[in-house]
GROMACS .gro file of C-alpha atoms in nm:
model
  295
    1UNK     CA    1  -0.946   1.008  -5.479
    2UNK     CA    2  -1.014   0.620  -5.416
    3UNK     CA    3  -1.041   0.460  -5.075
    4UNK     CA    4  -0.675   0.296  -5.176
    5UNK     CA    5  -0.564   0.609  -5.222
    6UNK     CA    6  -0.682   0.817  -4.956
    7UNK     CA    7  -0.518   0.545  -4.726
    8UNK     CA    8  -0.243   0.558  -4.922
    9UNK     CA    9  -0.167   0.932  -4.866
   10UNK     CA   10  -0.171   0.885  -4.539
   11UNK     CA   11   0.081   0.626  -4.477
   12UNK     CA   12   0.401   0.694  -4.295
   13UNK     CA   13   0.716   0.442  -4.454
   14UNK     CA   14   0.905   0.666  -4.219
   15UNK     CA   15   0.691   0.678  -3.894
   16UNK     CA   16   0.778   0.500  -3.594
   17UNK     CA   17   0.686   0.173  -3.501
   18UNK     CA   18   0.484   0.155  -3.192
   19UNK     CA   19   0.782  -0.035  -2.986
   20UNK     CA   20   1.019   0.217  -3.078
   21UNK     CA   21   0.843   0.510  -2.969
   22UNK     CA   22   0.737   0.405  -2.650
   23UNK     CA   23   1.125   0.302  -2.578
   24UNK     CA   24   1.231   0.675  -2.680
   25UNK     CA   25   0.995   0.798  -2.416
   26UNK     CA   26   1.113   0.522  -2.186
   27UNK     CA   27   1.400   0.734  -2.026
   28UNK     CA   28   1.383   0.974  -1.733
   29UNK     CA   29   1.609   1.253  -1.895
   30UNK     CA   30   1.345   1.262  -2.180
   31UNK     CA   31   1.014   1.235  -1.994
   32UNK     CA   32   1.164   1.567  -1.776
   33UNK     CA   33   1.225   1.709  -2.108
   34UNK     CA   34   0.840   1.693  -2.223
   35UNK     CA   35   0.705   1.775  -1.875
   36UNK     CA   36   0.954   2.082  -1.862
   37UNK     CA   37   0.789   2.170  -2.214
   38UNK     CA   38   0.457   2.153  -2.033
   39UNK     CA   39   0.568   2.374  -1.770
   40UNK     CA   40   0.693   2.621  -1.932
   41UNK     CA   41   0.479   2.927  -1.960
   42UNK     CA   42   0.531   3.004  -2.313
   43UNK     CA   43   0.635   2.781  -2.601
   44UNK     CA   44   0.887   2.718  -2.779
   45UNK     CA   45   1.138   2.613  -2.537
   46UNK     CA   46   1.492   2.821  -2.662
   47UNK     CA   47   1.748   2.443  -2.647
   48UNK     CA   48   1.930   2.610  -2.313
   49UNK     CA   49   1.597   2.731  -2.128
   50UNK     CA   50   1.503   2.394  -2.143
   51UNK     CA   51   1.803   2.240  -2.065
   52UNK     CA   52   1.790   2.478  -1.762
   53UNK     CA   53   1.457   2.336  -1.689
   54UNK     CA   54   1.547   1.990  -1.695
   55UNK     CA   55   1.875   2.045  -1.537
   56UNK     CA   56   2.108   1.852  -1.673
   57UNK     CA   57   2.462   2.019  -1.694
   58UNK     CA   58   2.623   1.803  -1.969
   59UNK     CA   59   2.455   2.029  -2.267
   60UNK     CA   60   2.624   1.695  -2.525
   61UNK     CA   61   2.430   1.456  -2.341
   62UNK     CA   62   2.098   1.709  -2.325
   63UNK     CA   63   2.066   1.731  -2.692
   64UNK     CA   64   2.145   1.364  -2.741
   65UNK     CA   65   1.821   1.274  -2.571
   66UNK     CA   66   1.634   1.605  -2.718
   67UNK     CA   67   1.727   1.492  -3.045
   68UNK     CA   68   1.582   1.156  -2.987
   69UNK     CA   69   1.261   1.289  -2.911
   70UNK     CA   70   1.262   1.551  -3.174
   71UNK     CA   71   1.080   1.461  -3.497
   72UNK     CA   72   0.804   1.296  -3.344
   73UNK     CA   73   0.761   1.428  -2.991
   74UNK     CA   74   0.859   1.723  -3.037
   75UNK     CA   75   0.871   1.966  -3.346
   76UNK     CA   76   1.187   2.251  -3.352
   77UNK     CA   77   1.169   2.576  -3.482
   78UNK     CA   78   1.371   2.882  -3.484
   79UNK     CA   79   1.242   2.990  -3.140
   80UNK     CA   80   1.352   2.644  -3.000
   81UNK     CA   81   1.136   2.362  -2.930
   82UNK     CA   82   0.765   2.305  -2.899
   83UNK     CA   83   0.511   1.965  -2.847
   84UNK     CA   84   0.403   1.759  -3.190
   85UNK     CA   85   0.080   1.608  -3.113
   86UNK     CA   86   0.245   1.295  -2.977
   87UNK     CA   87   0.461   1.387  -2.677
   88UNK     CA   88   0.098   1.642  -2.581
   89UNK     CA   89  -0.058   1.265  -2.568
   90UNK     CA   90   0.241   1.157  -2.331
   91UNK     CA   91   0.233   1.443  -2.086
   92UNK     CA   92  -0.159   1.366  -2.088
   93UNK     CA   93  -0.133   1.062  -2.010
   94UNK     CA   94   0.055   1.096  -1.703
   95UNK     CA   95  -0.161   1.412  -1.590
   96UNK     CA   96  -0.481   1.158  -1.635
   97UNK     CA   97  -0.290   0.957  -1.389
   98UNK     CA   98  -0.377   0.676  -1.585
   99UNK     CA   99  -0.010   0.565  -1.590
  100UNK     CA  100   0.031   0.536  -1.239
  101UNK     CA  101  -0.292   0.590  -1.082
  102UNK     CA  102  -0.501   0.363  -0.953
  103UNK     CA  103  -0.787   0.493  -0.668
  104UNK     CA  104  -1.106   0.379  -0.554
  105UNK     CA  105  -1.368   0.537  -0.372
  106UNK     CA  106  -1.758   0.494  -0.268
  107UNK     CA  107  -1.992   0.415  -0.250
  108UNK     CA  108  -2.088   0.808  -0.160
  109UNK     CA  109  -2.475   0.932  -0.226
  110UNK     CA  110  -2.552   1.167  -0.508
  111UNK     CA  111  -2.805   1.316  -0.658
  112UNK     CA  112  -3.137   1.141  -0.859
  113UNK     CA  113  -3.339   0.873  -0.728
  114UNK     CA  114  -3.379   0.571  -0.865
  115UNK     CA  115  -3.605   0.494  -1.216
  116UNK     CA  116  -3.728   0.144  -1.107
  117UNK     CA  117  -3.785   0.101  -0.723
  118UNK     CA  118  -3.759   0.543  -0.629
  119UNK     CA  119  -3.420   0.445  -0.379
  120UNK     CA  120  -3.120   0.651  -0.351
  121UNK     CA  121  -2.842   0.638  -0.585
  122UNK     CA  122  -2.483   0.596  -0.453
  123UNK     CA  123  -2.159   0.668  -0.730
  124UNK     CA  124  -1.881   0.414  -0.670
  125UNK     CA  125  -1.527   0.450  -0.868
  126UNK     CA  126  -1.279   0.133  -0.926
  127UNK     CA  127  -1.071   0.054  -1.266
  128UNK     CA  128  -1.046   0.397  -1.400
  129UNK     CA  129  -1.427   0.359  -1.483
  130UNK     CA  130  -1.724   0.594  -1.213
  131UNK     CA  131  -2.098   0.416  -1.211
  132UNK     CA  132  -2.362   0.583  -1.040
  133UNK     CA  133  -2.673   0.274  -0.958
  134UNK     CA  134  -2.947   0.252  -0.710
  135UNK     CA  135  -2.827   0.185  -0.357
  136UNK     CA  136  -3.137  -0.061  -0.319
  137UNK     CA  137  -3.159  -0.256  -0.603
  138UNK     CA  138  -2.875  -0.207  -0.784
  139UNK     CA  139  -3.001  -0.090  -1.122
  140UNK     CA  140  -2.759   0.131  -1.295
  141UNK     CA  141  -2.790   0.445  -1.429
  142UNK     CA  142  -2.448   0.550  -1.570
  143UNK     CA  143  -2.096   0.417  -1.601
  144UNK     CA  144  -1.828   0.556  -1.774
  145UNK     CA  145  -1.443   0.576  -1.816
  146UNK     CA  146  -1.324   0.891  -1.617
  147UNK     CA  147  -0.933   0.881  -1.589
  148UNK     CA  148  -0.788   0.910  -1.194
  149UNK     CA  149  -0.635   1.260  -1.262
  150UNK     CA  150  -0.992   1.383  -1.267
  151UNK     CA  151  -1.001   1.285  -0.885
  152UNK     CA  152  -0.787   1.539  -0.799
  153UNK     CA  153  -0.862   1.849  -0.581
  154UNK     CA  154  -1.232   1.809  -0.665
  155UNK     CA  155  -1.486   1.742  -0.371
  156UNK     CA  156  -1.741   1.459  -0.462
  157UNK     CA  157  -1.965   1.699  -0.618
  158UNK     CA  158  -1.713   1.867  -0.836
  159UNK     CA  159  -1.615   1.500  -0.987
  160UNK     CA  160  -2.009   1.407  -1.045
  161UNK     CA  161  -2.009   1.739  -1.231
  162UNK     CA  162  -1.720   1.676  -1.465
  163UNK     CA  163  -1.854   1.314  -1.497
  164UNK     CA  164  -2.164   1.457  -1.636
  165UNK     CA  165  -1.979   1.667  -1.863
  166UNK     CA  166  -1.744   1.391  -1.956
  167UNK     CA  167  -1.964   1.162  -2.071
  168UNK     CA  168  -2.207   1.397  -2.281
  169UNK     CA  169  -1.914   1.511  -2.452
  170UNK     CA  170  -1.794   1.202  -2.543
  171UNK     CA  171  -2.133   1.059  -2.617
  172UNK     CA  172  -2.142   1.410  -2.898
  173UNK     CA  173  -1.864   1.251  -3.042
  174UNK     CA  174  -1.940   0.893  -3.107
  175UNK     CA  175  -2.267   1.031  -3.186
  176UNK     CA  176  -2.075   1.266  -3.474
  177UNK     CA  177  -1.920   0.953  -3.585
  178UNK     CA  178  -1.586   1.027  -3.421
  179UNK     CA  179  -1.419   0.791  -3.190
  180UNK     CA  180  -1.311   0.992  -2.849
  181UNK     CA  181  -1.014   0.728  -2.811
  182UNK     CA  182  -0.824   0.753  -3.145
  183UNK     CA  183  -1.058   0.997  -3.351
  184UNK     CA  184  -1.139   0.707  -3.616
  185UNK     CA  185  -1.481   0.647  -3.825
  186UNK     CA  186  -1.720   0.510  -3.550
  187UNK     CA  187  -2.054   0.319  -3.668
  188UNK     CA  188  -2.427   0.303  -3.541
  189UNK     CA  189  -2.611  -0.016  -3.541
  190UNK     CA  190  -2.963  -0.052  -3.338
  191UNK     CA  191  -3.046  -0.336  -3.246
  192UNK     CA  192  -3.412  -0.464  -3.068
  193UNK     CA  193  -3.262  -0.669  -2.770
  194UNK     CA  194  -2.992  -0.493  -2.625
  195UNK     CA  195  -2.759  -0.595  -2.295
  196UNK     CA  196  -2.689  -0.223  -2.185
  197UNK     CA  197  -2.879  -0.155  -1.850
  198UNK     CA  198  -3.187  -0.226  -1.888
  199UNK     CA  199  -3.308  -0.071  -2.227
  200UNK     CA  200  -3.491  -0.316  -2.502
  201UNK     CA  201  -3.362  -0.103  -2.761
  202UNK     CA  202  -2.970  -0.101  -2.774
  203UNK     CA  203  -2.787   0.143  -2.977
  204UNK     CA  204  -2.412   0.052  -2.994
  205UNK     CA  205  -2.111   0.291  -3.210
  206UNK     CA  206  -1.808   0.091  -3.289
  207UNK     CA  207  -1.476   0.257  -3.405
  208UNK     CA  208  -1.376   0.117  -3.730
  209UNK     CA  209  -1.014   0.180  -3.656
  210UNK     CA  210  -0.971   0.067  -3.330
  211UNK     CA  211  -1.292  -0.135  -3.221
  212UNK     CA  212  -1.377   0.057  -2.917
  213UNK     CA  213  -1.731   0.003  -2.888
  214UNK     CA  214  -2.007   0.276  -2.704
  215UNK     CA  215  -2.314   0.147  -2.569
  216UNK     CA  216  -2.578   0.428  -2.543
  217UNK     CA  217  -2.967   0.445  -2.547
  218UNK     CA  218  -3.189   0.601  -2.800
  219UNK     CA  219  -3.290   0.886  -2.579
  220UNK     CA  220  -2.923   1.010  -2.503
  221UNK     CA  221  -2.918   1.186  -2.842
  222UNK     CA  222  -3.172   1.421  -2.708
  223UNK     CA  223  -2.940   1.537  -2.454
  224UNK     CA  224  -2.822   1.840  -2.650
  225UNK     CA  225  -3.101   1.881  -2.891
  226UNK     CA  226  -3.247   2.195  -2.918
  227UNK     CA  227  -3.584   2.114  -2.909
  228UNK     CA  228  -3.519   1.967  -2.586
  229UNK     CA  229  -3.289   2.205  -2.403
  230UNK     CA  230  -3.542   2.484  -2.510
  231UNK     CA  231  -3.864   2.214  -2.375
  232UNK     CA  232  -3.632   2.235  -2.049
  233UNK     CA  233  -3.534   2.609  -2.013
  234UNK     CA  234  -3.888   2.725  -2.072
  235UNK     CA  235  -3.942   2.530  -1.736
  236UNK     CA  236  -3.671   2.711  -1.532
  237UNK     CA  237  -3.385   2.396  -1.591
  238UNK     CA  238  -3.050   2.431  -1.732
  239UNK     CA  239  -3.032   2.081  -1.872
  240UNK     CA  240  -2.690   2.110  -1.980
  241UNK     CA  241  -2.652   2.115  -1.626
  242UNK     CA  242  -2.834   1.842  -1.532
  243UNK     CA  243  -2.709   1.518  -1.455
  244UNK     CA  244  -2.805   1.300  -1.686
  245UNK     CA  245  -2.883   0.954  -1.461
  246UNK     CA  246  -3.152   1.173  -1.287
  247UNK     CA  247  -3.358   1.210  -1.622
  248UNK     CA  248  -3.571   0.915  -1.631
  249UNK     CA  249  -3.631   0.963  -1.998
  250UNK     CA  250  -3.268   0.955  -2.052
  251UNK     CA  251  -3.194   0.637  -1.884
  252UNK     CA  252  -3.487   0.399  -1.913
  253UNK     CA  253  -3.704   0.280  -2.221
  254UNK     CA  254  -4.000   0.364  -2.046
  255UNK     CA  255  -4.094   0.701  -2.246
  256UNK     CA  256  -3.969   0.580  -2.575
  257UNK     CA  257  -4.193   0.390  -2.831
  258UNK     CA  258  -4.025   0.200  -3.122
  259UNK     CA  259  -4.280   0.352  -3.402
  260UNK     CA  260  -4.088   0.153  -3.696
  261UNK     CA  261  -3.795  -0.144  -3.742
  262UNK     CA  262  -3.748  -0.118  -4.102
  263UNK     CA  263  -3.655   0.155  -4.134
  264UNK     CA  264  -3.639   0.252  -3.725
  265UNK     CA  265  -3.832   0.527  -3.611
  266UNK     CA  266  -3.917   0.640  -3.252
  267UNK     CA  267  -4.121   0.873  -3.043
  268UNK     CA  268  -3.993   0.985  -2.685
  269UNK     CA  269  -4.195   1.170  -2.472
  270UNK     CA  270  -4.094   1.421  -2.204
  271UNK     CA  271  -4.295   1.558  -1.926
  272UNK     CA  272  -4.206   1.879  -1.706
  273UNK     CA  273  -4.476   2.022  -1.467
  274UNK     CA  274  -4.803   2.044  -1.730
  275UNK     CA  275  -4.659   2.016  -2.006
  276UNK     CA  276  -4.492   1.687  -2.254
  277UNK     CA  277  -4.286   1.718  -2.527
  278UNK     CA  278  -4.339   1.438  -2.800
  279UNK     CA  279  -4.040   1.398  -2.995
  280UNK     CA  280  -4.042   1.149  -3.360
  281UNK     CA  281  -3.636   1.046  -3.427
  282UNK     CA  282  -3.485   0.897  -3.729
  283UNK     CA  283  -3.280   0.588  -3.784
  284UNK     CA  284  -2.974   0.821  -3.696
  285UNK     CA  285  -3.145   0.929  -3.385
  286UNK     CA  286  -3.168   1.313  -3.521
  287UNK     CA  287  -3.462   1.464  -3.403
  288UNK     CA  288  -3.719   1.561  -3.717
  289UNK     CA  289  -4.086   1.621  -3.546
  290UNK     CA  290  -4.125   1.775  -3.225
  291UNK     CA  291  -4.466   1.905  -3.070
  292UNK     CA  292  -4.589   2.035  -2.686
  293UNK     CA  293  -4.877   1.892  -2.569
  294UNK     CA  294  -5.084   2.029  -2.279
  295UNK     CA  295  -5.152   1.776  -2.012
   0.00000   0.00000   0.00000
């Protein structure tokens, strides 16, 4: 099957247009009906458990609105009624609080020390997006989207966790070719002068559906590479566990050598107590050499 045709199977003459679906989610009777869906503690929904849910007595004017969002919110079945992908996406949204959230907080210390001048590092959170940067000179070490619903009933250390898990499994995805905001075909391109942080080699993924673009550095591939995670738990770490602004490997160009440009090739090299792990990556960043050295 062509390219023309593979996009051609997937079109939809009968879809939605963005402006109508958000207006059929745009009423209170049918944003109760999706978060009583949610709530519920099995699915499907029978049509009169979840007009008991909701609560609305007229049972003509309950399926009125159920039937708008049935089709493309919601999917029914002979049990009753159950999410489609798109009214999940909707309850989602409003449990990210991304809707109708908007906090700040910071700047509160946390762990690592800084990879150019050894100061603290302080995590501050504004715009739906956390940064974690050195409370002396300012250098950053991580930023990342982390939506406000992630706030919630976590202490500070709980939210620098799920940061840290947030953004390496995003950074799998992009790195898979898969774009975490719409799932389209995402792109690598290396460049030798970057503007992310402060690394000279910038490594950027861009979604070819939507254009969402992820800045990353060469050495955050190695964050779940086996070599690597094996290098570290033969030295007592979990590094799965380990945030990843405290690696100085991870987050400056200081222990990564560009051995080639055309095609690109380059060596990173990891030290734990007396002991460094040289690793040789590929233009794709995939690990294919790795040695221990004795120091």
């Amino acid at each position: 099957m062509s390219d023309a045709e593979t996009a051609g199977a997937f079109a939809c003459e009968e879809c939605l247009q963005p402006a109508e679906a958000f207006a059929v989610i745009g009423n209170e009777t049918r944003l109760a009906i999706l978060e009583a869906l949610w709530e519920a503690p099995e699915r499907p929904v029978s049509f009169s458990d979840l007009r008991r849910r909701v609560g609305t007595r007229d049972s003509a004017q309950f399926n009125y609105h159920l039937q708008k969002l049935t089709g493309q919110f919601v999917r029914k079945c002979e049990e009753g009624y159950d999410f489609r992908g798109a009214g999940r996406a909707v309850i989602q949204a409003v449990l990210s609080g991304s809707l109708n959230q908007d906090p700040e907080f910071g700047p509160v210390e946390v762990d690592g020390e800084c990879v150019d001048c050894g100061g603290s590092l302080v995590a501050h959170y504004a715009d739906e997006t956390l940064r974690v940067e050195c409370a002396d000179c300012g250098r950053l070490h991580a930023d990342g989207e982390f939506p406000p619903g992630g706030l919630e009933d976590r202490t500070k250390d709980e939210v620098m966790d799920a940061f840290n898990q947030r953004v390496r499994h995003l950074l799998c995805l992009v790195s898979d070719g898969v774009c975490p905001a719409c799932n389209g075909r995402t792109e690598m391109t290396i460049t030798r002068t970057g503007e992310f942080v402060d690394y000279d080699v910038h490594i950027e993924h861009e979604c070819q559906r939507c254009g969402q673009t992820d800045p990353t550095s060469v050495t955050i591939a190695l964050l779940d590479d086996a070599e690597v995670v094996s290098f570290y738990r033969d030295h007592g770490i979990d590094l799965n566990a380990a945030p990843f602004w405290t690696l100085e490997w991870c987050v400056s160009d200081d222990h990564t050598e560009v051995l080639s440009e055309d095609p690109w090739r380059f060596r990173v090299h990891i030290e734990l107590d007396d002991e460094r792990l040289v690793a040789d990556l590929d233009e794709e960043l995939t690990v294919v050499d790795a040695t221990r050295e004795s120091l």
